mmCIF file of N, CA and C in Angstrom:
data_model
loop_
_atom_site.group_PDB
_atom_site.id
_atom_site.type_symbol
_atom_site.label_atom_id
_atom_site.label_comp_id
_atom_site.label_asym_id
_atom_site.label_seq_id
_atom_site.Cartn_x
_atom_site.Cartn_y
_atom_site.Cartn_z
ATOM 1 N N UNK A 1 26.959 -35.571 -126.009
ATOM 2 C CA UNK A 1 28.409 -35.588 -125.837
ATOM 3 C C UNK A 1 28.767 -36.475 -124.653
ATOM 4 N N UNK A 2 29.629 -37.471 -124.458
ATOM 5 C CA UNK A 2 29.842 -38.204 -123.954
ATOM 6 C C UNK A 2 31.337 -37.289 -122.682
ATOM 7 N N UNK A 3 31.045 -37.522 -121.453
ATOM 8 C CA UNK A 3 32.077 -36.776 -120.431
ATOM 9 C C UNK A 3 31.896 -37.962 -118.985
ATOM 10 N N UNK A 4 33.132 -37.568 -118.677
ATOM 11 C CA UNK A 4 33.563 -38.006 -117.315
ATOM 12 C C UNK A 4 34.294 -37.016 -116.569
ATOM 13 N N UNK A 5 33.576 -36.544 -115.953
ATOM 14 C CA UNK A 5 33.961 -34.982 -115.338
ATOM 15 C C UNK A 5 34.212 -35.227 -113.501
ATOM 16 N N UNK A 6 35.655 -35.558 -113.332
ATOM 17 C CA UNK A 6 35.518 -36.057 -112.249
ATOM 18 C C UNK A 6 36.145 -34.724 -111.053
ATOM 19 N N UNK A 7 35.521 -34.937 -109.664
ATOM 20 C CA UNK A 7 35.748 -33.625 -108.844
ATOM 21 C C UNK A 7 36.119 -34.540 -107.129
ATOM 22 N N UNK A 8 36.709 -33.646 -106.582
ATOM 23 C CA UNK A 8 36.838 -34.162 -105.427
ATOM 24 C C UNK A 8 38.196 -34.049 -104.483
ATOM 25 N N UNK A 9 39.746 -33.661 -105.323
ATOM 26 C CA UNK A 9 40.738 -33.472 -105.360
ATOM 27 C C UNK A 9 40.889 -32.710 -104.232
ATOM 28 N N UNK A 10 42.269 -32.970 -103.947
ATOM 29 C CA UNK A 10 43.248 -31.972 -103.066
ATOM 30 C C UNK A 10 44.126 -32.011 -102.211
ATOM 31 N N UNK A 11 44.497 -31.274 -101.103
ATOM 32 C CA UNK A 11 45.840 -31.604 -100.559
ATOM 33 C C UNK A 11 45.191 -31.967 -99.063
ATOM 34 N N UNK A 12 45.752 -32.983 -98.693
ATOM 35 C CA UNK A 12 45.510 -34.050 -97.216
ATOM 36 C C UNK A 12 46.372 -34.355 -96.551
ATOM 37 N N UNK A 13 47.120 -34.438 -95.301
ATOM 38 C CA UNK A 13 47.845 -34.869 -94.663
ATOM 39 C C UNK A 13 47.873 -36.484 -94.705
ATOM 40 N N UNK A 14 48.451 -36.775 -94.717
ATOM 41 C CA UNK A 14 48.838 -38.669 -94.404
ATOM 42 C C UNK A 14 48.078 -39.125 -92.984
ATOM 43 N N UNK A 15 47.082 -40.083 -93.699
ATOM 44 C CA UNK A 15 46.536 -40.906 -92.650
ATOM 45 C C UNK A 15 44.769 -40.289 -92.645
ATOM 46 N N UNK A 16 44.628 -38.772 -93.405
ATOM 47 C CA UNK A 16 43.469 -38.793 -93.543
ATOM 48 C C UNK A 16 42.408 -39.641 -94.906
ATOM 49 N N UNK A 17 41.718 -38.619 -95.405
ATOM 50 C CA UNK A 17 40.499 -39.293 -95.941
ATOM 51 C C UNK A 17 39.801 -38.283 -96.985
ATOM 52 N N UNK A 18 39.518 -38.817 -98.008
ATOM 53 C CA UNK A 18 39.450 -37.900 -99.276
ATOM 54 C C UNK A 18 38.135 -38.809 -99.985
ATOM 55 N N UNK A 19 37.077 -38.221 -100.275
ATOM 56 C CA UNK A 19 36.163 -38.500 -101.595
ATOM 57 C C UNK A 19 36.205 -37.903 -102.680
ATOM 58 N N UNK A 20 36.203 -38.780 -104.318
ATOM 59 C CA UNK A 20 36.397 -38.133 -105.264
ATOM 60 C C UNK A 20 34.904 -38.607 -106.029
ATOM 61 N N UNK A 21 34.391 -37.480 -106.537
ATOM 62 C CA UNK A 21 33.130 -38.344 -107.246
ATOM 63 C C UNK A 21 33.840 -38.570 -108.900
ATOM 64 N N UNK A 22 32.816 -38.503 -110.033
ATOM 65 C CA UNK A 22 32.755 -38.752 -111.354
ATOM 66 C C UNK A 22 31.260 -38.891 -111.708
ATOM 67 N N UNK A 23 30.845 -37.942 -112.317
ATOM 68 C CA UNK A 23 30.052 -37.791 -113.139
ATOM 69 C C UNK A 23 30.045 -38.119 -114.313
ATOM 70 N N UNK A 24 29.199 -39.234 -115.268
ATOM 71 C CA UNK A 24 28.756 -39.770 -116.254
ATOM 72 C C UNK A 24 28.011 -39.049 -117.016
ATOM 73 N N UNK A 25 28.384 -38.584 -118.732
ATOM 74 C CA UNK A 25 26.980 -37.850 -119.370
ATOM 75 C C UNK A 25 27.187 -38.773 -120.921
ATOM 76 N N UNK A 26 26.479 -38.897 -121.562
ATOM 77 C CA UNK A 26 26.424 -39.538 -122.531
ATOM 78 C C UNK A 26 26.239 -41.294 -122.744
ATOM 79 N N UNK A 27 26.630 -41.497 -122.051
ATOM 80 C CA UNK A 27 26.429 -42.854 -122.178
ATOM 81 C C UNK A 27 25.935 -43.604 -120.891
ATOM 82 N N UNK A 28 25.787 -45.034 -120.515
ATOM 83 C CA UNK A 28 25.208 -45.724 -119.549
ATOM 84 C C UNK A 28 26.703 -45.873 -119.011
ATOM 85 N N UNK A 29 26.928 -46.039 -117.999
ATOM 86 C CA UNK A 29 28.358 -45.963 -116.957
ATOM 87 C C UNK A 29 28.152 -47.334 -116.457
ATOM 88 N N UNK A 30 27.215 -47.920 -115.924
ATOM 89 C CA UNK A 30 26.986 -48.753 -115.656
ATOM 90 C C UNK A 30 26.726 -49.962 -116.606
ATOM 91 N N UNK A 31 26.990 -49.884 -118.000
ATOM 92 C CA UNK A 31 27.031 -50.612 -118.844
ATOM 93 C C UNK A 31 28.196 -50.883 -118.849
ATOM 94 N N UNK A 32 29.088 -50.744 -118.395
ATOM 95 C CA UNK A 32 30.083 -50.995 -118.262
ATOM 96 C C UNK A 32 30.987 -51.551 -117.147
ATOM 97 N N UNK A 33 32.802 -52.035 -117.385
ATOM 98 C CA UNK A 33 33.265 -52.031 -116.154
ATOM 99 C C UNK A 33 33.478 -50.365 -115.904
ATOM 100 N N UNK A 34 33.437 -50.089 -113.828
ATOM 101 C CA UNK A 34 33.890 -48.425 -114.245
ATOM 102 C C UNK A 34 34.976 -48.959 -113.137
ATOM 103 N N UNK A 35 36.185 -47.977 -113.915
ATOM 104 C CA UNK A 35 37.677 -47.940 -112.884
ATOM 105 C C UNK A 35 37.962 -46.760 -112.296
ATOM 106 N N UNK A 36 38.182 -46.749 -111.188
ATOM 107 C CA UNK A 36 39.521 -45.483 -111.047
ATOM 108 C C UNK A 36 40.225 -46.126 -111.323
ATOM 109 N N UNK A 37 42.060 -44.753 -112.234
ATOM 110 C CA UNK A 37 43.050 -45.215 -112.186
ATOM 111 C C UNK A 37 43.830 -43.972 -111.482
ATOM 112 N N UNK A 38 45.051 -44.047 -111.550
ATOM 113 C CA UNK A 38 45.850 -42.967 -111.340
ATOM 114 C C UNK A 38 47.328 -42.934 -111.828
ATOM 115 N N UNK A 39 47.945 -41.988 -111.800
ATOM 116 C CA UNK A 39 49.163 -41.634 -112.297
ATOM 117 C C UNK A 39 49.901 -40.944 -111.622
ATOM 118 N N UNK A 40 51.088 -41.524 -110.950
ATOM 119 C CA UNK A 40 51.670 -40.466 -110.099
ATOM 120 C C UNK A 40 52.508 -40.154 -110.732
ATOM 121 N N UNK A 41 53.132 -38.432 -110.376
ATOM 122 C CA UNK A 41 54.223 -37.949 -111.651
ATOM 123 C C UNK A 41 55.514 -38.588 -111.841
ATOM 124 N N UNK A 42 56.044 -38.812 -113.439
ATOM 125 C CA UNK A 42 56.593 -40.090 -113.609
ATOM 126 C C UNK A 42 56.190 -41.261 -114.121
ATOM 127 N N UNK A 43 55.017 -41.683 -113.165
ATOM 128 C CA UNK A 43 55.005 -42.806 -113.973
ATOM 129 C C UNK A 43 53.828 -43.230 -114.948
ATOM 130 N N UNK A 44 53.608 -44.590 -115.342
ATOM 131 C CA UNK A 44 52.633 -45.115 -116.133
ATOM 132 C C UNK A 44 51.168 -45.312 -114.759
ATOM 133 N N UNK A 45 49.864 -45.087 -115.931
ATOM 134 C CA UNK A 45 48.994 -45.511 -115.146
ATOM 135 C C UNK A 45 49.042 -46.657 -114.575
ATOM 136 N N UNK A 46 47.924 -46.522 -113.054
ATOM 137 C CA UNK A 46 47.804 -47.874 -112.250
ATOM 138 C C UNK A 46 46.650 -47.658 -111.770
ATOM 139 N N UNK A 47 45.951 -49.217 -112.345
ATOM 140 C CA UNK A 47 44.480 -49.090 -111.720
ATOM 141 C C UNK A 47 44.305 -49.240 -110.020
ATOM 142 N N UNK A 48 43.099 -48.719 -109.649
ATOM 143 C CA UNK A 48 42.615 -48.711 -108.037
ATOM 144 C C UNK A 48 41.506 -49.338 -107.708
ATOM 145 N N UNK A 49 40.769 -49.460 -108.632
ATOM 146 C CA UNK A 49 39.723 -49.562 -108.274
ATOM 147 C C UNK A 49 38.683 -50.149 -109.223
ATOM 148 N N UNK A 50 38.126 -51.022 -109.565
ATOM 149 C CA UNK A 50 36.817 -51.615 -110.118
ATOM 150 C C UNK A 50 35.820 -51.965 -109.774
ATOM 151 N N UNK A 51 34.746 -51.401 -110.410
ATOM 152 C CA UNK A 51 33.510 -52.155 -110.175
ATOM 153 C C UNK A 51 32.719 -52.645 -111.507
ATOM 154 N N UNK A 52 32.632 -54.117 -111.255
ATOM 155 C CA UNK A 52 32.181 -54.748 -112.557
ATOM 156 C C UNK A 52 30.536 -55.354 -112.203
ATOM 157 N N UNK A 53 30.759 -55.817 -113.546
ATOM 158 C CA UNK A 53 29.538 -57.159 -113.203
ATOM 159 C C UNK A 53 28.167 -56.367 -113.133
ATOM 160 N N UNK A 54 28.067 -55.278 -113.603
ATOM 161 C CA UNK A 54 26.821 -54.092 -113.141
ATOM 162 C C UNK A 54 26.863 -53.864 -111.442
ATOM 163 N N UNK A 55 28.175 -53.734 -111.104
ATOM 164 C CA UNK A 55 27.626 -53.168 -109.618
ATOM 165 C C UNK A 55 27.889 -54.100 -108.692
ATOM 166 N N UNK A 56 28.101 -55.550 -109.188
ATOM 167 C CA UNK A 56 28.013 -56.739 -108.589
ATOM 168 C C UNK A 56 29.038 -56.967 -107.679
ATOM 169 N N UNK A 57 30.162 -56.728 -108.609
ATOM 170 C CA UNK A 57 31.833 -57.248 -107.912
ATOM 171 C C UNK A 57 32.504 -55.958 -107.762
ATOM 172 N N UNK A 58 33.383 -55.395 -107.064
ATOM 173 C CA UNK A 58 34.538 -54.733 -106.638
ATOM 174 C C UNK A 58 36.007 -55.626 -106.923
ATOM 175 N N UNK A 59 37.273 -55.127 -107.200
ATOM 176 C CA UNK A 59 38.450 -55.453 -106.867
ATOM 177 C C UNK A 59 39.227 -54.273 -107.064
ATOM 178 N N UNK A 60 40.037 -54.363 -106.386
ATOM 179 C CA UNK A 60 41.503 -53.170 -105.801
ATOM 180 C C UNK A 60 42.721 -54.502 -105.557
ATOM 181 N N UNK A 61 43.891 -53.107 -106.138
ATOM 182 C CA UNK A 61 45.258 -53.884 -106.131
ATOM 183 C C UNK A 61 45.705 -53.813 -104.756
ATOM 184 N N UNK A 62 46.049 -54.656 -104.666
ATOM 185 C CA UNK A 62 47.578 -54.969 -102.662
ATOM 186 C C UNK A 62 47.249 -53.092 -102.461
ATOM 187 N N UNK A 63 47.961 -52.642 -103.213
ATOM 188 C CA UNK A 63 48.148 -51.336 -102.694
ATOM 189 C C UNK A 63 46.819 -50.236 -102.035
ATOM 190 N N UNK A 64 45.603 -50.748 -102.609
ATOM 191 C CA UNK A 64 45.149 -49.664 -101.806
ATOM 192 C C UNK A 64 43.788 -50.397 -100.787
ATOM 193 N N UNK A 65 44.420 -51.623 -101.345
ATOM 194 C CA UNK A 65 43.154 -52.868 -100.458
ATOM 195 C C UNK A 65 42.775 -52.478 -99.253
ATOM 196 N N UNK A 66 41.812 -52.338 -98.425
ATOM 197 C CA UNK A 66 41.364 -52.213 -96.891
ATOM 198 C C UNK A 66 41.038 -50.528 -97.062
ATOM 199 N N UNK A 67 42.097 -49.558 -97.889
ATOM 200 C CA UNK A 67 42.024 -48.563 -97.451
ATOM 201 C C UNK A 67 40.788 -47.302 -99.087
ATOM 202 N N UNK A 68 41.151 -48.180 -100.166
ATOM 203 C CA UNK A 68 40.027 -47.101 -100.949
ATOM 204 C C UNK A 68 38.380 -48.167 -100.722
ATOM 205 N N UNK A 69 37.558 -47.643 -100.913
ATOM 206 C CA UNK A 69 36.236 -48.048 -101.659
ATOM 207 C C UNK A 69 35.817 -47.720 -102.722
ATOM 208 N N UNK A 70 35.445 -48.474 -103.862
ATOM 209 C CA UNK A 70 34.380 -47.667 -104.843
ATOM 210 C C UNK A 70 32.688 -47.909 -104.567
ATOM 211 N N UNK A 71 32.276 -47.510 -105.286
ATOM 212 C CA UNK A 71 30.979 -47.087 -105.277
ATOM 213 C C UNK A 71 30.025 -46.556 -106.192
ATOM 214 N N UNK A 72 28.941 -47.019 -106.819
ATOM 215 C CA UNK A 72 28.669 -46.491 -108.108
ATOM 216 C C UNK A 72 27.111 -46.304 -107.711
ATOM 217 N N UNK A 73 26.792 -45.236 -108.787
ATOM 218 C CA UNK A 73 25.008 -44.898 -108.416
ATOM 219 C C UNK A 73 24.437 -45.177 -110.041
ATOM 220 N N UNK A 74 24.056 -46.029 -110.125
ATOM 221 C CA UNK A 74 24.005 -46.331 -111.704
ATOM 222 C C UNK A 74 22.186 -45.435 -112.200
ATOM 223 N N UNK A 75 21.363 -44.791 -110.889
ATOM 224 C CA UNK A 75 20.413 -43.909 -111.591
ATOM 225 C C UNK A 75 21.153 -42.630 -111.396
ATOM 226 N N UNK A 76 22.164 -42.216 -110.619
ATOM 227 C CA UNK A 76 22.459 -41.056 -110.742
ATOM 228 C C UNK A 76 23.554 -40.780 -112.362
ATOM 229 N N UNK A 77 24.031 -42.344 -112.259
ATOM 230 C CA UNK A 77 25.534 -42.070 -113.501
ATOM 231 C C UNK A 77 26.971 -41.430 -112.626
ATOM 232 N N UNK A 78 26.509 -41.673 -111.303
ATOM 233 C CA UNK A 78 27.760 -41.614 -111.052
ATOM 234 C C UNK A 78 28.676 -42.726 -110.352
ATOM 235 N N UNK A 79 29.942 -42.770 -110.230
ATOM 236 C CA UNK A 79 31.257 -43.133 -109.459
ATOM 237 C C UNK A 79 31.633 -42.480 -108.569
ATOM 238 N N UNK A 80 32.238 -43.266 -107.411
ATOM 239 C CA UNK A 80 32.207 -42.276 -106.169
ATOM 240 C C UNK A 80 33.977 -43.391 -105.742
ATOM 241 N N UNK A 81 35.285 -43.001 -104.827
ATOM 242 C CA UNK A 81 35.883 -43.619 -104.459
ATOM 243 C C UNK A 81 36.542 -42.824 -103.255
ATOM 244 N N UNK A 82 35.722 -43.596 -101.934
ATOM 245 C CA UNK A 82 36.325 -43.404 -100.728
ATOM 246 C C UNK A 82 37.453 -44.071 -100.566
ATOM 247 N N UNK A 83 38.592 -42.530 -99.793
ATOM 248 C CA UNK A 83 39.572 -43.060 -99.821
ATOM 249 C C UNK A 83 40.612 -43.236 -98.729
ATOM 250 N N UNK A 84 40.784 -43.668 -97.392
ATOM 251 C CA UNK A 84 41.112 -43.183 -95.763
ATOM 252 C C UNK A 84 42.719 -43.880 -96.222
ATOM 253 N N UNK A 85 42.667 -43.667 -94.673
ATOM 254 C CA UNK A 85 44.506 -43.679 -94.390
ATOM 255 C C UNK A 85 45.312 -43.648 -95.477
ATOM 256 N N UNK A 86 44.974 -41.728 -96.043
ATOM 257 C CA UNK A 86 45.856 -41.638 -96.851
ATOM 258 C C UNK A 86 47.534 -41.832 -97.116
ATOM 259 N N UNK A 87 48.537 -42.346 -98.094
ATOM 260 C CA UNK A 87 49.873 -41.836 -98.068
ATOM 261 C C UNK A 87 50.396 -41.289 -98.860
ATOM 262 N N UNK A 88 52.055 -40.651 -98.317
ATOM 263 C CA UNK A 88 52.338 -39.798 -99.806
ATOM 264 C C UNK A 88 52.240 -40.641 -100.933
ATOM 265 N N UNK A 89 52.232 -41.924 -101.068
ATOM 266 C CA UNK A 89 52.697 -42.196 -102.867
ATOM 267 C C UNK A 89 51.200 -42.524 -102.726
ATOM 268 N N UNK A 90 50.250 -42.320 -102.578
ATOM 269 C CA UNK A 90 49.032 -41.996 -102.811
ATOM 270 C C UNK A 90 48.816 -40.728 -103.461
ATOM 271 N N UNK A 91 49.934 -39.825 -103.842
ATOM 272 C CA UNK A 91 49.911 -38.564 -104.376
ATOM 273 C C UNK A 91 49.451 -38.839 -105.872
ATOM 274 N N UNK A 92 49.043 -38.443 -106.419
ATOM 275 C CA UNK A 92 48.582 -38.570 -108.246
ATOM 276 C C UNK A 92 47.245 -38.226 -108.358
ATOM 277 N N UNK A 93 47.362 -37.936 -110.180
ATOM 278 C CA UNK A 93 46.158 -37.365 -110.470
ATOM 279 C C UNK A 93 45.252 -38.446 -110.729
ATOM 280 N N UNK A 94 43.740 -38.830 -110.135
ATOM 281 C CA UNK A 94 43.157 -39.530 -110.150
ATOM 282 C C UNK A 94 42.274 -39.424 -111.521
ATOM 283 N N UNK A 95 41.932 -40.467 -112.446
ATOM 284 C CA UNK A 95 40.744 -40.269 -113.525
ATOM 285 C C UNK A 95 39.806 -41.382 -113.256
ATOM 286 N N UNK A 96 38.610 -41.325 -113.686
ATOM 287 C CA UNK A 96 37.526 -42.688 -113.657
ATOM 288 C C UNK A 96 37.641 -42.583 -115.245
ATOM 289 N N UNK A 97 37.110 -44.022 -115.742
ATOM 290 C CA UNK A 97 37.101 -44.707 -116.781
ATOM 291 C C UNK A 97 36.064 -45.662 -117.026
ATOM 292 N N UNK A 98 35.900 -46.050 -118.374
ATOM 293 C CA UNK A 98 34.629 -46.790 -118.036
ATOM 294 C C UNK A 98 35.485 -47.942 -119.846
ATOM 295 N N UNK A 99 35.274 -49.362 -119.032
ATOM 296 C CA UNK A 99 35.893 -50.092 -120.243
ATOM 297 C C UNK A 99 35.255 -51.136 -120.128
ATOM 298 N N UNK A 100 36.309 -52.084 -121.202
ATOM 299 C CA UNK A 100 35.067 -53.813 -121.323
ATOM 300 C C UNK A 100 35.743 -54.673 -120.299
ATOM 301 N N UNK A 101 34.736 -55.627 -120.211
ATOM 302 C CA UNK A 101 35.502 -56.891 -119.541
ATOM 303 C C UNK A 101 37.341 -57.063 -119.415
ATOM 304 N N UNK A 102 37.576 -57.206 -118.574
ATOM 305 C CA UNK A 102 39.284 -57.964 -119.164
ATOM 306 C C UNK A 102 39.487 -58.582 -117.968
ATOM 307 N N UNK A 103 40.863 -59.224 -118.081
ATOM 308 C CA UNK A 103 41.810 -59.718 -117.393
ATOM 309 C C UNK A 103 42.489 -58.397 -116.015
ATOM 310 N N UNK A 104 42.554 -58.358 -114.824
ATOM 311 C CA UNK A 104 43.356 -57.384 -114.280
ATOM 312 C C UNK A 104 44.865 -57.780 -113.815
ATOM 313 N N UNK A 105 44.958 -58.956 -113.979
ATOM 314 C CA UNK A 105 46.071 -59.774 -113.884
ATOM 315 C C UNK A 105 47.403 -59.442 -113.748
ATOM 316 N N UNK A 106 47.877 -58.701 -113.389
ATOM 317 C CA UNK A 106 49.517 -57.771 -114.544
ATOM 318 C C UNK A 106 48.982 -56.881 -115.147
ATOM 319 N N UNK A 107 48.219 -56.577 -115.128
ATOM 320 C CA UNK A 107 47.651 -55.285 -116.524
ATOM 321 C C UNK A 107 48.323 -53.873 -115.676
ATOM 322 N N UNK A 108 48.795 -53.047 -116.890
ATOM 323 C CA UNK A 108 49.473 -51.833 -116.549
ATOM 324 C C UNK A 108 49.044 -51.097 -117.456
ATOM 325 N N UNK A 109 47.762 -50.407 -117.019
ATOM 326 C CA UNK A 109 46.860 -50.100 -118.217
ATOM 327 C C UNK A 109 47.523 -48.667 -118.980
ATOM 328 N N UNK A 110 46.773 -48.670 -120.038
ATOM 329 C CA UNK A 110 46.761 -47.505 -121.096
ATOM 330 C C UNK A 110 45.631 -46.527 -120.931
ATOM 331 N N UNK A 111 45.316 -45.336 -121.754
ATOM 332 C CA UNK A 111 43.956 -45.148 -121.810
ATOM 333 C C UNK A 111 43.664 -45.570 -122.963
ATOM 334 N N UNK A 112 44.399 -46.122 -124.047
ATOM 335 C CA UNK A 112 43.748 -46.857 -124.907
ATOM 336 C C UNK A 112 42.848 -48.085 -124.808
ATOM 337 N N UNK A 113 43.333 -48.815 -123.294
ATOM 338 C CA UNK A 113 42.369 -49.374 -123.072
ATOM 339 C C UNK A 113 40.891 -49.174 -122.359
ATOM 340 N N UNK A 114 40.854 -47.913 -122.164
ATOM 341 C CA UNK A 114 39.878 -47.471 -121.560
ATOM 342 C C UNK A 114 38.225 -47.338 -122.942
ATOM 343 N N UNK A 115 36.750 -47.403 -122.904
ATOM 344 C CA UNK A 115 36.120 -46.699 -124.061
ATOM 345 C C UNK A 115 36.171 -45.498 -123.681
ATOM 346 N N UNK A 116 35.990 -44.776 -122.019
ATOM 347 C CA UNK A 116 35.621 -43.772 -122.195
ATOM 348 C C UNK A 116 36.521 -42.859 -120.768
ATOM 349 N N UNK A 117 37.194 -41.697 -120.819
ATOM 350 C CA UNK A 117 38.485 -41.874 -120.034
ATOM 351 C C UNK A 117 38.172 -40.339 -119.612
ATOM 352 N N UNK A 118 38.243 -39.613 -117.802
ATOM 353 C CA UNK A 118 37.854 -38.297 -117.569
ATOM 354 C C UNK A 118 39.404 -37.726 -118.065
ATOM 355 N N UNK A 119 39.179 -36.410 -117.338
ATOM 356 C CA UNK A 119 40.031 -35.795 -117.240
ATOM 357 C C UNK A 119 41.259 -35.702 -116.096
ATOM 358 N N UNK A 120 40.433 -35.742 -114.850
ATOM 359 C CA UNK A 120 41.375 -36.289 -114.222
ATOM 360 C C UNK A 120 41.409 -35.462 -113.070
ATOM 361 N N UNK A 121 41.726 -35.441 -111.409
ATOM 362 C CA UNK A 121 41.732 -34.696 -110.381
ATOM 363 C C UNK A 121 42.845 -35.086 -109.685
ATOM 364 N N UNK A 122 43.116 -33.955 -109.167
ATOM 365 C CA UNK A 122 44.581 -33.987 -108.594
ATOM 366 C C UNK A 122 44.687 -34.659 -107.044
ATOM 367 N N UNK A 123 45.277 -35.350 -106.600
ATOM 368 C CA UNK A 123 44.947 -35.866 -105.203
ATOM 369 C C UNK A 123 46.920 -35.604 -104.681
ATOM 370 N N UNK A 124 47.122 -34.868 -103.683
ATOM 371 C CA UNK A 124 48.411 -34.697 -102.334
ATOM 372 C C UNK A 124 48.347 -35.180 -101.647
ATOM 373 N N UNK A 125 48.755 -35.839 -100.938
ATOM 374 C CA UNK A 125 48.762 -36.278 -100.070
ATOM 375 C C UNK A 125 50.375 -35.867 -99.514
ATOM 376 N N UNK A 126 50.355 -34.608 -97.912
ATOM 377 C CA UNK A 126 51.564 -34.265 -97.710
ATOM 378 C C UNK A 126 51.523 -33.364 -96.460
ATOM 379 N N UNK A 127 52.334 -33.700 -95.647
ATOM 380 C CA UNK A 127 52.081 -32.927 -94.278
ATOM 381 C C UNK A 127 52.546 -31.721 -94.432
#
């Protein structure tokens, strides 16, 4: 059975620092690109985070540049995304994903574009 069971969530004051992992079962994770995205309530998903290329390349949007990291353990199967100087619109439920090559250009993704999409962890950020 194929899962992305991601953990790590919760409520943080602004300006701290939060790790979320993601656990991989069924398939190679690293065969892939793997993303965080997120969704804050309201709106459409927005990606955070990539790591492509098997591990090779990273990119993050303006918004969370300097301040998330990803990180991947491709013998463990997992995704990991450090995340400091938190803010409130940093509030949303975070999911990892695992998809093909693309463009990140403008993209305002779906999970249709995702192959393989978690469930999802809640991240606050709120004094």
């Amino acid at each position: 059975e194929v899962q992305l069971v991601e953990s790590g969530g919760g409520q943080v004051q602004p300006g701290r620092s939060l790790k979320l992992s993601c656990i991989a079962s069924g398939f190679t994770f690293s065969s892939y690109w793997q993303y965080w995205v997120r969704q804050a309530p309201g709106k459409g998903l927005e990606w955070v985070s990539v790591l492509n290329d098997r591990g090779a390349n990273t990119d993050y949007p303006d918004s969370v540049r300097n301040r998330f990291t990803i990180t991947g353990d491709s013998l463990k199967n997992t995704l990991s995304l450090q995340m400091n100087f938190l803010k409130p619109e940093d509030t949303a439920t975070y999911y990892c994903a695992a998809g093909r090559p693309r463009s990140l250009v403008g993209w305002a993704p779906r999970v249709e574009d995702f192959v393989y999409f978690g469930q999802g962890t809640q991240v606050t950020v709120s004094s």
